[in-house]
Amino acid sequence: MKRGGNFFWGVFFGSMAGLIVGMMLSQKKEEKIRNILGKKTEELKDNFQIFGKKIGEEVQKIKSNIETKWKNKMKNKTEKTNQDKQDKVEDELGT
């Protein structure tokens, strides 16, 4: 009976030791995984910020180009309208 009891206690203490070591290792692995995920998340966040900044700059350039073209078009239209009015007045005056 003593042999059976020793075997039982050996299995019990071995299981407990394995459980404790497993928990300690899994916590370290979790920390490593969290650190890796945290770093990757920061890298991804930084990359998105850089990407967003580049897109913002491109949008600003496009907006500026459109505004310039629009102003030039309106200026040309105004000049054409003024020239048409001047031609009409000259036609009416016969000059």
PDB file of N, CA and C in Angstrom:
ATOM      1  N   MET A   1       0.823  -1.178   0.000  1.00  0.00           N
ATOM      2  CA  MET A   1       0.000   0.000   0.000  1.00  0.00           C
ATOM      3  C   MET A   1       0.875   1.253   0.000  1.00  0.00           C
ATOM      4  N   LYS A   2       1.998   1.154   0.643  1.00  0.00           N
ATOM      5  CA  LYS A   2       2.881   2.296   0.706  1.00  0.00           C
ATOM      6  C   LYS A   2       3.391   2.655  -0.681  1.00  0.00           C
ATOM      7  N   ARG A   3       3.659   1.663  -1.518  1.00  0.00           N
ATOM      8  CA  ARG A   3       4.132   1.926  -2.869  1.00  0.00           C
ATOM      9  C   ARG A   3       3.059   2.646  -3.683  1.00  0.00           C
ATOM     10  N   GLY A   4       1.826   2.228  -3.572  1.00  0.00           N
ATOM     11  CA  GLY A   4       0.726   2.862  -4.293  1.00  0.00           C
ATOM     12  C   GLY A   4       0.534   4.297  -3.850  1.00  0.00           C
ATOM     13  N   GLY A   5       0.704   4.560  -2.575  1.00  0.00           N
ATOM     14  CA  GLY A   5       0.570   5.906  -2.046  1.00  0.00           C
ATOM     15  C   GLY A   5       1.681   6.806  -2.547  1.00  0.00           C
ATOM     16  N   ASN A   6       2.895   6.292  -2.605  1.00  0.00           N
ATOM     17  CA  ASN A   6       4.020   7.081  -3.105  1.00  0.00           C
ATOM     18  C   ASN A   6       3.816   7.422  -4.581  1.00  0.00           C
ATOM     19  N   PHE A   7       3.324   6.452  -5.324  1.00  0.00           N
ATOM     20  CA  PHE A   7       3.068   6.680  -6.747  1.00  0.00           C
ATOM     21  C   PHE A   7       2.025   7.775  -6.924  1.00  0.00           C
ATOM     22  N   PHE A   8       0.958   7.687  -6.119  1.00  0.00           N
ATOM     23  CA  PHE A   8      -0.101   8.702  -6.192  1.00  0.00           C
ATOM     24  C   PHE A   8       0.454  10.091  -5.894  1.00  0.00           C
ATOM     25  N   TRP A   9       1.239  10.196  -4.794  1.00  0.00           N
ATOM     26  CA  TRP A   9       1.804  11.488  -4.429  1.00  0.00           C
ATOM     27  C   TRP A   9       2.813  11.973  -5.479  1.00  0.00           C
ATOM     28  N   GLY A  10       3.535  11.081  -6.079  1.00  0.00           N
ATOM     29  CA  GLY A  10       4.474  11.435  -7.145  1.00  0.00           C
ATOM     30  C   GLY A  10       3.741  12.005  -8.349  1.00  0.00           C
ATOM     31  N   VAL A  11       2.630  11.345  -8.723  1.00  0.00           N
ATOM     32  CA  VAL A  11       1.826  11.834  -9.849  1.00  0.00           C
ATOM     33  C   VAL A  11       1.210  13.185  -9.488  1.00  0.00           C
ATOM     34  N   PHE A  12       0.720  13.283  -8.258  1.00  0.00           N
ATOM     35  CA  PHE A  12       0.082  14.527  -7.825  1.00  0.00           C
ATOM     36  C   PHE A  12       1.075  15.690  -7.845  1.00  0.00           C
ATOM     37  N   PHE A  13       2.243  15.529  -7.207  1.00  0.00           N
ATOM     38  CA  PHE A  13       3.230  16.605  -7.155  1.00  0.00           C
ATOM     39  C   PHE A  13       3.830  16.890  -8.532  1.00  0.00           C
ATOM     40  N   GLY A  14       4.001  15.868  -9.331  1.00  0.00           N
ATOM     41  CA  GLY A  14       4.506  16.058 -10.698  1.00  0.00           C
ATOM     42  C   GLY A  14       3.525  16.875 -11.539  1.00  0.00           C
ATOM     43  N   SER A  15       2.251  16.547 -11.374  1.00  0.00           N
ATOM     44  CA  SER A  15       1.223  17.298 -12.100  1.00  0.00           C
ATOM     45  C   SER A  15       1.173  18.744 -11.644  1.00  0.00           C
ATOM     46  N   MET A  16       1.259  18.966 -10.348  1.00  0.00           N
ATOM     47  CA  MET A  16       1.236  20.330  -9.819  1.00  0.00           C
ATOM     48  C   MET A  16       2.455  21.115 -10.312  1.00  0.00           C
ATOM     49  N   ALA A  17       3.629  20.484 -10.287  1.00  0.00           N
ATOM     50  CA  ALA A  17       4.837  21.164 -10.749  1.00  0.00           C
ATOM     51  C   ALA A  17       4.708  21.492 -12.238  1.00  0.00           C
ATOM     52  N   GLY A  18       4.201  20.561 -13.020  1.00  0.00           N
ATOM     53  CA  GLY A  18       4.001  20.800 -14.449  1.00  0.00           C
ATOM     54  C   GLY A  18       3.013  21.928 -14.688  1.00  0.00           C
ATOM     55  N   LEU A  19       1.950  21.964 -13.890  1.00  0.00           N
ATOM     56  CA  LEU A  19       0.943  23.012 -14.005  1.00  0.00           C
ATOM     57  C   LEU A  19       1.551  24.384 -13.689  1.00  0.00           C
ATOM     58  N   ILE A  20       2.314  24.460 -12.624  1.00  0.00           N
ATOM     59  CA  ILE A  20       2.933  25.736 -12.233  1.00  0.00           C
ATOM     60  C   ILE A  20       3.933  26.197 -13.284  1.00  0.00           C
ATOM     61  N   VAL A  21       4.794  25.297 -13.754  1.00  0.00           N
ATOM     62  CA  VAL A  21       5.771  25.653 -14.784  1.00  0.00           C
ATOM     63  C   VAL A  21       5.053  26.073 -16.061  1.00  0.00           C
ATOM     64  N   GLY A  22       4.003  25.349 -16.431  1.00  0.00           N
ATOM     65  CA  GLY A  22       3.229  25.695 -17.630  1.00  0.00           C
ATOM     66  C   GLY A  22       2.600  27.070 -17.525  1.00  0.00           C
ATOM     67  N   MET A  23       2.041  27.385 -16.358  1.00  0.00           N
ATOM     68  CA  MET A  23       1.437  28.706 -16.159  1.00  0.00           C
ATOM     69  C   MET A  23       2.492  29.806 -16.232  1.00  0.00           C
ATOM     70  N   MET A  24       3.656  29.557 -15.646  1.00  0.00           N
ATOM     71  CA  MET A  24       4.711  30.565 -15.674  1.00  0.00           C
ATOM     72  C   MET A  24       5.202  30.796 -17.102  1.00  0.00           C
ATOM     73  N   LEU A  25       5.371  29.739 -17.848  1.00  0.00           N
ATOM     74  CA  LEU A  25       5.837  29.871 -19.225  1.00  0.00           C
ATOM     75  C   LEU A  25       4.772  30.513 -20.109  1.00  0.00           C
ATOM     76  N   SER A  26       3.525  30.156 -19.886  1.00  0.00           N
ATOM     77  CA  SER A  26       2.471  30.727 -20.727  1.00  0.00           C
ATOM     78  C   SER A  26       2.331  32.229 -20.465  1.00  0.00           C
ATOM     79  N   GLN A  27       2.541  32.665 -19.241  1.00  0.00           N
ATOM     80  CA  GLN A  27       2.491  34.097 -18.946  1.00  0.00           C
ATOM     81  C   GLN A  27       3.612  34.821 -19.668  1.00  0.00           C
ATOM     82  N   LYS A  28       4.792  34.231 -19.701  1.00  0.00           N
ATOM     83  CA  LYS A  28       5.902  34.858 -20.403  1.00  0.00           C
ATOM     84  C   LYS A  28       5.620  34.889 -21.898  1.00  0.00           C
ATOM     85  N   LYS A  29       5.053  33.818 -22.413  1.00  0.00           N
ATOM     86  CA  LYS A  29       4.712  33.780 -23.831  1.00  0.00           C
ATOM     87  C   LYS A  29       3.640  34.817 -24.142  1.00  0.00           C
ATOM     88  N   GLU A  30       2.655  34.933 -23.249  1.00  0.00           N
ATOM     89  CA  GLU A  30       1.604  35.939 -23.446  1.00  0.00           C
ATOM     90  C   GLU A  30       2.205  37.342 -23.469  1.00  0.00           C
ATOM     91  N   GLU A  31       3.148  37.601 -22.559  1.00  0.00           N
ATOM     92  CA  GLU A  31       3.790  38.911 -22.528  1.00  0.00           C
ATOM     93  C   GLU A  31       4.560  39.162 -23.821  1.00  0.00           C
ATOM     94  N   LYS A  32       5.274  38.128 -24.291  1.00  0.00           N
ATOM     95  CA  LYS A  32       6.013  38.274 -25.544  1.00  0.00           C
ATOM     96  C   LYS A  32       5.053  38.536 -26.694  1.00  0.00           C
ATOM     97  N   ILE A  33       3.967  37.789 -26.713  1.00  0.00           N
ATOM     98  CA  ILE A  33       2.969  37.965 -27.773  1.00  0.00           C
ATOM     99  C   ILE A  33       2.364  39.360 -27.686  1.00  0.00           C
ATOM    100  N   ARG A  34       2.042  39.797 -26.478  1.00  0.00           N
ATOM    101  CA  ARG A  34       1.494  41.148 -26.305  1.00  0.00           C
ATOM    102  C   ARG A  34       2.497  42.201 -26.760  1.00  0.00           C
ATOM    103  N   ASN A  35       3.763  42.022 -26.406  1.00  0.00           N
ATOM    104  CA  ASN A  35       4.793  42.976 -26.821  1.00  0.00           C
ATOM    105  C   ASN A  35       4.917  43.009 -28.340  1.00  0.00           C
ATOM    106  N   ILE A  36       4.929  41.827 -28.943  1.00  0.00           N
ATOM    107  CA  ILE A  36       5.027  41.764 -30.405  1.00  0.00           C
ATOM    108  C   ILE A  36       3.814  42.423 -31.042  1.00  0.00           C
ATOM    109  N   LEU A  37       2.619  42.091 -30.536  1.00  0.00           N
ATOM    110  CA  LEU A  37       1.398  42.693 -31.084  1.00  0.00           C
ATOM    111  C   LEU A  37       1.382  44.200 -30.861  1.00  0.00           C
ATOM    112  N   GLY A  38       1.842  44.633 -29.703  1.00  0.00           N
ATOM    113  CA  GLY A  38       1.898  46.063 -29.414  1.00  0.00           C
ATOM    114  C   GLY A  38       2.830  46.789 -30.374  1.00  0.00           C
ATOM    115  N   LYS A  39       3.992  46.200 -30.626  1.00  0.00           N
ATOM    116  CA  LYS A  39       4.947  46.815 -31.548  1.00  0.00           C
ATOM    117  C   LYS A  39       4.377  46.858 -32.957  1.00  0.00           C
ATOM    118  N   LYS A  40       3.781  45.757 -33.371  1.00  0.00           N
ATOM    119  CA  LYS A  40       3.211  45.692 -34.723  1.00  0.00           C
ATOM    120  C   LYS A  40       2.055  46.684 -34.857  1.00  0.00           C
ATOM    121  N   THR A  41       1.268  46.814 -33.800  1.00  0.00           N
ATOM    122  CA  THR A  41       0.157  47.758 -33.822  1.00  0.00           C
ATOM    123  C   THR A  41       0.683  49.189 -33.943  1.00  0.00           C
ATOM    124  N   GLU A  42       1.738  49.507 -33.207  1.00  0.00           N
ATOM    125  CA  GLU A  42       2.346  50.837 -33.295  1.00  0.00           C
ATOM    126  C   GLU A  42       2.903  51.089 -34.694  1.00  0.00           C
ATOM    127  N   GLU A  43       3.575  50.074 -35.261  1.00  0.00           N
ATOM    128  CA  GLU A  43       4.110  50.221 -36.617  1.00  0.00           C
ATOM    129  C   GLU A  43       2.982  50.463 -37.616  1.00  0.00           C
ATOM    130  N   LEU A  44       1.916  49.688 -37.474  1.00  0.00           N
ATOM    131  CA  LEU A  44       0.764  49.836 -38.367  1.00  0.00           C
ATOM    132  C   LEU A  44       0.143  51.221 -38.220  1.00  0.00           C
ATOM    133  N   LYS A  45       0.012  51.686 -36.988  1.00  0.00           N
ATOM    134  CA  LYS A  45      -0.541  53.021 -36.720  1.00  0.00           C
ATOM    135  C   LYS A  45       0.327  54.094 -37.363  1.00  0.00           C
ATOM    136  N   ASP A  46       1.651  53.971 -37.189  1.00  0.00           N
ATOM    137  CA  ASP A  46       2.575  54.939 -37.787  1.00  0.00           C
ATOM    138  C   ASP A  46       2.481  54.917 -39.309  1.00  0.00           C
ATOM    139  N   ASN A  47       2.409  53.714 -39.877  1.00  0.00           N
ATOM    140  CA  ASN A  47       2.294  53.593 -41.331  1.00  0.00           C
ATOM    141  C   ASN A  47       1.006  54.232 -41.842  1.00  0.00           C
ATOM    142  N   PHE A  48      -0.092  54.040 -41.118  1.00  0.00           N
ATOM    143  CA  PHE A  48      -1.355  54.659 -41.519  1.00  0.00           C
ATOM    144  C   PHE A  48      -1.281  56.181 -41.420  1.00  0.00           C
ATOM    145  N   GLN A  49      -0.603  56.690 -40.401  1.00  0.00           N
ATOM    146  CA  GLN A  49      -0.449  58.135 -40.265  1.00  0.00           C
ATOM    147  C   GLN A  49       0.366  58.700 -41.418  1.00  0.00           C
ATOM    148  N   ILE A  50       1.450  58.023 -41.783  1.00  0.00           N
ATOM    149  CA  ILE A  50       2.279  58.469 -42.908  1.00  0.00           C
ATOM    150  C   ILE A  50       1.460  58.414 -44.195  1.00  0.00           C
ATOM    151  N   PHE A  51       0.741  57.309 -44.387  1.00  0.00           N
ATOM    152  CA  PHE A  51      -0.093  57.134 -45.571  1.00  0.00           C
ATOM    153  C   PHE A  51      -1.163  58.223 -45.640  1.00  0.00           C
ATOM    154  N   GLY A  52      -1.806  58.495 -44.514  1.00  0.00           N
ATOM    155  CA  GLY A  52      -2.828  59.546 -44.458  1.00  0.00           C
ATOM    156  C   GLY A  52      -2.254  60.911 -44.767  1.00  0.00           C
ATOM    157  N   LYS A  53      -1.051  61.167 -44.278  1.00  0.00           N
ATOM    158  CA  LYS A  53      -0.398  62.451 -44.536  1.00  0.00           C
ATOM    159  C   LYS A  53      -0.100  62.601 -46.022  1.00  0.00           C
ATOM    160  N   LYS A  54       0.394  61.525 -46.652  1.00  0.00           N
ATOM    161  CA  LYS A  54       0.689  61.567 -48.088  1.00  0.00           C
ATOM    162  C   LYS A  54      -0.583  61.783 -48.899  1.00  0.00           C
ATOM    163  N   ILE A  55      -1.654  61.104 -48.516  1.00  0.00           N
ATOM    164  CA  ILE A  55      -2.929  61.287 -49.216  1.00  0.00           C
ATOM    165  C   ILE A  55      -3.411  62.722 -49.051  1.00  0.00           C
ATOM    166  N   GLY A  56      -3.291  63.269 -47.852  1.00  0.00           N
ATOM    167  CA  GLY A  56      -3.690  64.652 -47.605  1.00  0.00           C
ATOM    168  C   GLY A  56      -2.911  65.624 -48.473  1.00  0.00           C
ATOM    169  N   GLU A  57      -1.606  65.388 -48.620  1.00  0.00           N
ATOM    170  CA  GLU A  57      -0.791  66.254 -49.468  1.00  0.00           C
ATOM    171  C   GLU A  57      -1.226  66.165 -50.930  1.00  0.00           C
ATOM    172  N   GLU A  58      -1.502  64.945 -51.392  1.00  0.00           N
ATOM    173  CA  GLU A  58      -1.941  64.763 -52.778  1.00  0.00           C
ATOM    174  C   GLU A  58      -3.299  65.436 -53.017  1.00  0.00           C
ATOM    175  N   VAL A  59      -4.200  65.289 -52.066  1.00  0.00           N
ATOM    176  CA  VAL A  59      -5.513  65.926 -52.185  1.00  0.00           C
ATOM    177  C   VAL A  59      -5.353  67.440 -52.226  1.00  0.00           C
ATOM    178  N   GLN A  60      -4.456  67.969 -51.415  1.00  0.00           N
ATOM    179  CA  GLN A  60      -4.215  69.409 -51.393  1.00  0.00           C
ATOM    180  C   GLN A  60      -3.675  69.883 -52.742  1.00  0.00           C
ATOM    181  N   LYS A  61      -2.748  69.104 -53.341  1.00  0.00           N
ATOM    182  CA  LYS A  61      -2.211  69.463 -54.658  1.00  0.00           C
ATOM    183  C   LYS A  61      -3.310  69.466 -55.707  1.00  0.00           C
ATOM    184  N   ILE A  62      -4.150  68.425 -55.696  1.00  0.00           N
ATOM    185  CA  ILE A  62      -5.249  68.332 -56.663  1.00  0.00           C
ATOM    186  C   ILE A  62      -6.203  69.499 -56.487  1.00  0.00           C
ATOM    187  N   LYS A  63      -6.526  69.808 -55.231  1.00  0.00           N
ATOM    188  CA  LYS A  63      -7.425  70.927 -54.940  1.00  0.00           C
ATOM    189  C   LYS A  63      -6.840  72.234 -55.451  1.00  0.00           C
ATOM    190  N   SER A  64      -5.554  72.438 -55.209  1.00  0.00           N
ATOM    191  CA  SER A  64      -4.890  73.656 -55.665  1.00  0.00           C
ATOM    192  C   SER A  64      -4.906  73.748 -57.190  1.00  0.00           C
ATOM    193  N   ASN A  65      -4.635  72.637 -57.860  1.00  0.00           N
ATOM    194  CA  ASN A  65      -4.662  72.621 -59.326  1.00  0.00           C
ATOM    195  C   ASN A  65      -6.051  72.948 -59.859  1.00  0.00           C
ATOM    196  N   ILE A  66      -7.068  72.376 -59.256  1.00  0.00           N
ATOM    197  CA  ILE A  66      -8.439  72.626 -59.692  1.00  0.00           C
ATOM    198  C   ILE A  66      -8.798  74.092 -59.481  1.00  0.00           C
ATOM    199  N   GLU A  67      -8.427  74.646 -58.320  1.00  0.00           N
ATOM    200  CA  GLU A  67      -8.708  76.060 -58.050  1.00  0.00           C
ATOM    201  C   GLU A  67      -8.016  76.964 -59.064  1.00  0.00           C
ATOM    202  N   THR A  68      -6.751  76.650 -59.371  1.00  0.00           N
ATOM    203  CA  THR A  68      -6.011  77.456 -60.346  1.00  0.00           C
ATOM    204  C   THR A  68      -6.671  77.387 -61.715  1.00  0.00           C
ATOM    205  N   LYS A  69      -7.019  76.193 -62.142  1.00  0.00           N
ATOM    206  CA  LYS A  69      -7.672  76.026 -63.448  1.00  0.00           C
ATOM    207  C   LYS A  69      -9.018  76.747 -63.472  1.00  0.00           C
ATOM    208  N   TRP A  70      -9.760  76.647 -62.380  1.00  0.00           N
ATOM    209  CA  TRP A  70     -11.075  77.295 -62.316  1.00  0.00           C
ATOM    210  C   TRP A  70     -10.926  78.816 -62.399  1.00  0.00           C
ATOM    211  N   LYS A  71      -9.967  79.351 -61.650  1.00  0.00           N
ATOM    212  CA  LYS A  71      -9.748  80.802 -61.682  1.00  0.00           C
ATOM    213  C   LYS A  71      -9.346  81.259 -63.073  1.00  0.00           C
ATOM    214  N   ASN A  72      -8.450  80.503 -63.721  1.00  0.00           N
ATOM    215  CA  ASN A  72      -8.039  80.841 -65.085  1.00  0.00           C
ATOM    216  C   ASN A  72      -9.214  80.768 -66.053  1.00  0.00           C
ATOM    217  N   LYS A  73     -10.034  79.757 -65.900  1.00  0.00           N
ATOM    218  CA  LYS A  73     -11.203  79.602 -66.778  1.00  0.00           C
ATOM    219  C   LYS A  73     -12.166  80.769 -66.584  1.00  0.00           C
ATOM    220  N   MET A  74     -12.427  81.114 -65.329  1.00  0.00           N
ATOM    221  CA  MET A  74     -13.340  82.217 -65.050  1.00  0.00           C
ATOM    222  C   MET A  74     -12.750  83.546 -65.541  1.00  0.00           C
ATOM    223  N   LYS A  75     -11.428  83.700 -65.397  1.00  0.00           N
ATOM    224  CA  LYS A  75     -10.773  84.912 -65.871  1.00  0.00           C
ATOM    225  C   LYS A  75     -10.897  85.014 -67.387  1.00  0.00           C
ATOM    226  N   ASN A  76     -10.647  83.904 -68.078  1.00  0.00           N
ATOM    227  CA  ASN A  76     -10.774  83.890 -69.539  1.00  0.00           C
ATOM    228  C   ASN A  76     -12.219  84.149 -69.971  1.00  0.00           C
ATOM    229  N   LYS A  77     -13.161  83.559 -69.233  1.00  0.00           N
ATOM    230  CA  LYS A  77     -14.579  83.750 -69.556  1.00  0.00           C
ATOM    231  C   LYS A  77     -14.968  85.213 -69.367  1.00  0.00           C
ATOM    232  N   THR A  78     -14.495  85.812 -68.274  1.00  0.00           N
ATOM    233  CA  THR A  78     -14.784  87.216 -68.002  1.00  0.00           C
ATOM    234  C   THR A  78     -14.164  88.103 -69.076  1.00  0.00           C
ATOM    235  N   GLU A  79     -12.906  87.810 -69.442  1.00  0.00           N
ATOM    236  CA  GLU A  79     -12.245  88.589 -70.493  1.00  0.00           C
ATOM    237  C   GLU A  79     -12.991  88.455 -71.816  1.00  0.00           C
ATOM    238  N   LYS A  80     -13.446  87.235 -72.120  1.00  0.00           N
ATOM    239  CA  LYS A  80     -14.185  87.005 -73.366  1.00  0.00           C
ATOM    240  C   LYS A  80     -15.509  87.759 -73.344  1.00  0.00           C
ATOM    241  N   THR A  81     -16.189  87.710 -72.201  1.00  0.00           N
ATOM    242  CA  THR A  81     -17.455  88.413 -72.061  1.00  0.00           C
ATOM    243  C   THR A  81     -17.245  89.919 -72.218  1.00  0.00           C
ATOM    244  N   ASN A  82     -16.206  90.446 -71.580  1.00  0.00           N
ATOM    245  CA  ASN A  82     -15.898  91.874 -71.695  1.00  0.00           C
ATOM    246  C   ASN A  82     -15.549  92.241 -73.136  1.00  0.00           C
ATOM    247  N   GLN A  83     -14.782  91.369 -73.794  1.00  0.00           N
ATOM    248  CA  GLN A  83     -14.421  91.615 -75.185  1.00  0.00           C
ATOM    249  C   GLN A  83     -15.661  91.584 -76.074  1.00  0.00           C
ATOM    250  N   ASP A  84     -16.574  90.635 -75.816  1.00  0.00           N
ATOM    251  CA  ASP A  84     -17.824  90.559 -76.575  1.00  0.00           C
ATOM    252  C   ASP A  84     -18.660  91.824 -76.368  1.00  0.00           C
ATOM    253  N   LYS A  85     -18.713  92.304 -75.124  1.00  0.00           N
ATOM    254  CA  LYS A  85     -19.466  93.522 -74.838  1.00  0.00           C
ATOM    255  C   LYS A  85     -18.836  94.718 -75.543  1.00  0.00           C
ATOM    256  N   GLN A  86     -17.514  94.774 -75.513  1.00  0.00           N
ATOM    257  CA  GLN A  86     -16.818  95.869 -76.171  1.00  0.00           C
ATOM    258  C   GLN A  86     -17.057  95.817 -77.676  1.00  0.00           C
ATOM    259  N   ASP A  87     -17.009  94.627 -78.272  1.00  0.00           N
ATOM    260  CA  ASP A  87     -17.265  94.491 -79.712  1.00  0.00           C
ATOM    261  C   ASP A  87     -18.697  94.903 -80.052  1.00  0.00           C
ATOM    262  N   LYS A  88     -19.631  94.535 -79.196  1.00  0.00           N
ATOM    263  CA  LYS A  88     -21.038  94.884 -79.430  1.00  0.00           C
ATOM    264  C   LYS A  88     -21.219  96.411 -79.405  1.00  0.00           C
ATOM    265  N   VAL A  89     -20.609  97.043 -78.399  1.00  0.00           N
ATOM    266  CA  VAL A  89     -20.721  98.501 -78.276  1.00  0.00           C
ATOM    267  C   VAL A  89     -20.074  99.156 -79.503  1.00  0.00           C
ATOM    268  N   GLU A  90     -18.925  98.668 -79.918  1.00  0.00           N
ATOM    269  CA  GLU A  90     -18.253  99.231 -81.095  1.00  0.00           C
ATOM    270  C   GLU A  90     -19.101  99.052 -82.340  1.00  0.00           C
ATOM    271  N   ASP A  91     -19.775  97.884 -82.469  1.00  0.00           N
ATOM    272  CA  ASP A  91     -20.653  97.642 -83.604  1.00  0.00           C
ATOM    273  C   ASP A  91     -21.821  98.622 -83.591  1.00  0.00           C
ATOM    274  N   GLU A  92     -22.374  98.852 -82.391  1.00  0.00           N
ATOM    275  CA  GLU A  92     -23.511  99.755 -82.292  1.00  0.00           C
ATOM    276  C   GLU A  92     -23.109 101.201 -82.609  1.00  0.00           C
ATOM    277  N   LEU A  93     -21.905 101.585 -82.184  1.00  0.00           N
ATOM    278  CA  LEU A  93     -21.420 102.936 -82.439  1.00  0.00           C
ATOM    279  C   LEU A  93     -20.864 103.078 -83.858  1.00  0.00           C
ATOM    280  N   GLY A  94     -20.570 101.945 -84.451  1.00  0.00           N
ATOM    281  CA  GLY A  94     -20.045 101.952 -85.827  1.00  0.00           C
ATOM    282  C   GLY A  94     -18.605 102.372 -85.889  1.00  0.00           C
ATOM    283  N   THR A  95     -17.843 102.046 -84.859  1.00  0.00           N
ATOM    284  CA  THR A  95     -16.432 102.414 -84.898  1.00  0.00           C
ATOM    285  C   THR A  95     -15.559 101.248 -85.258  1.00  0.00           C
TER     286      THR A  95
END
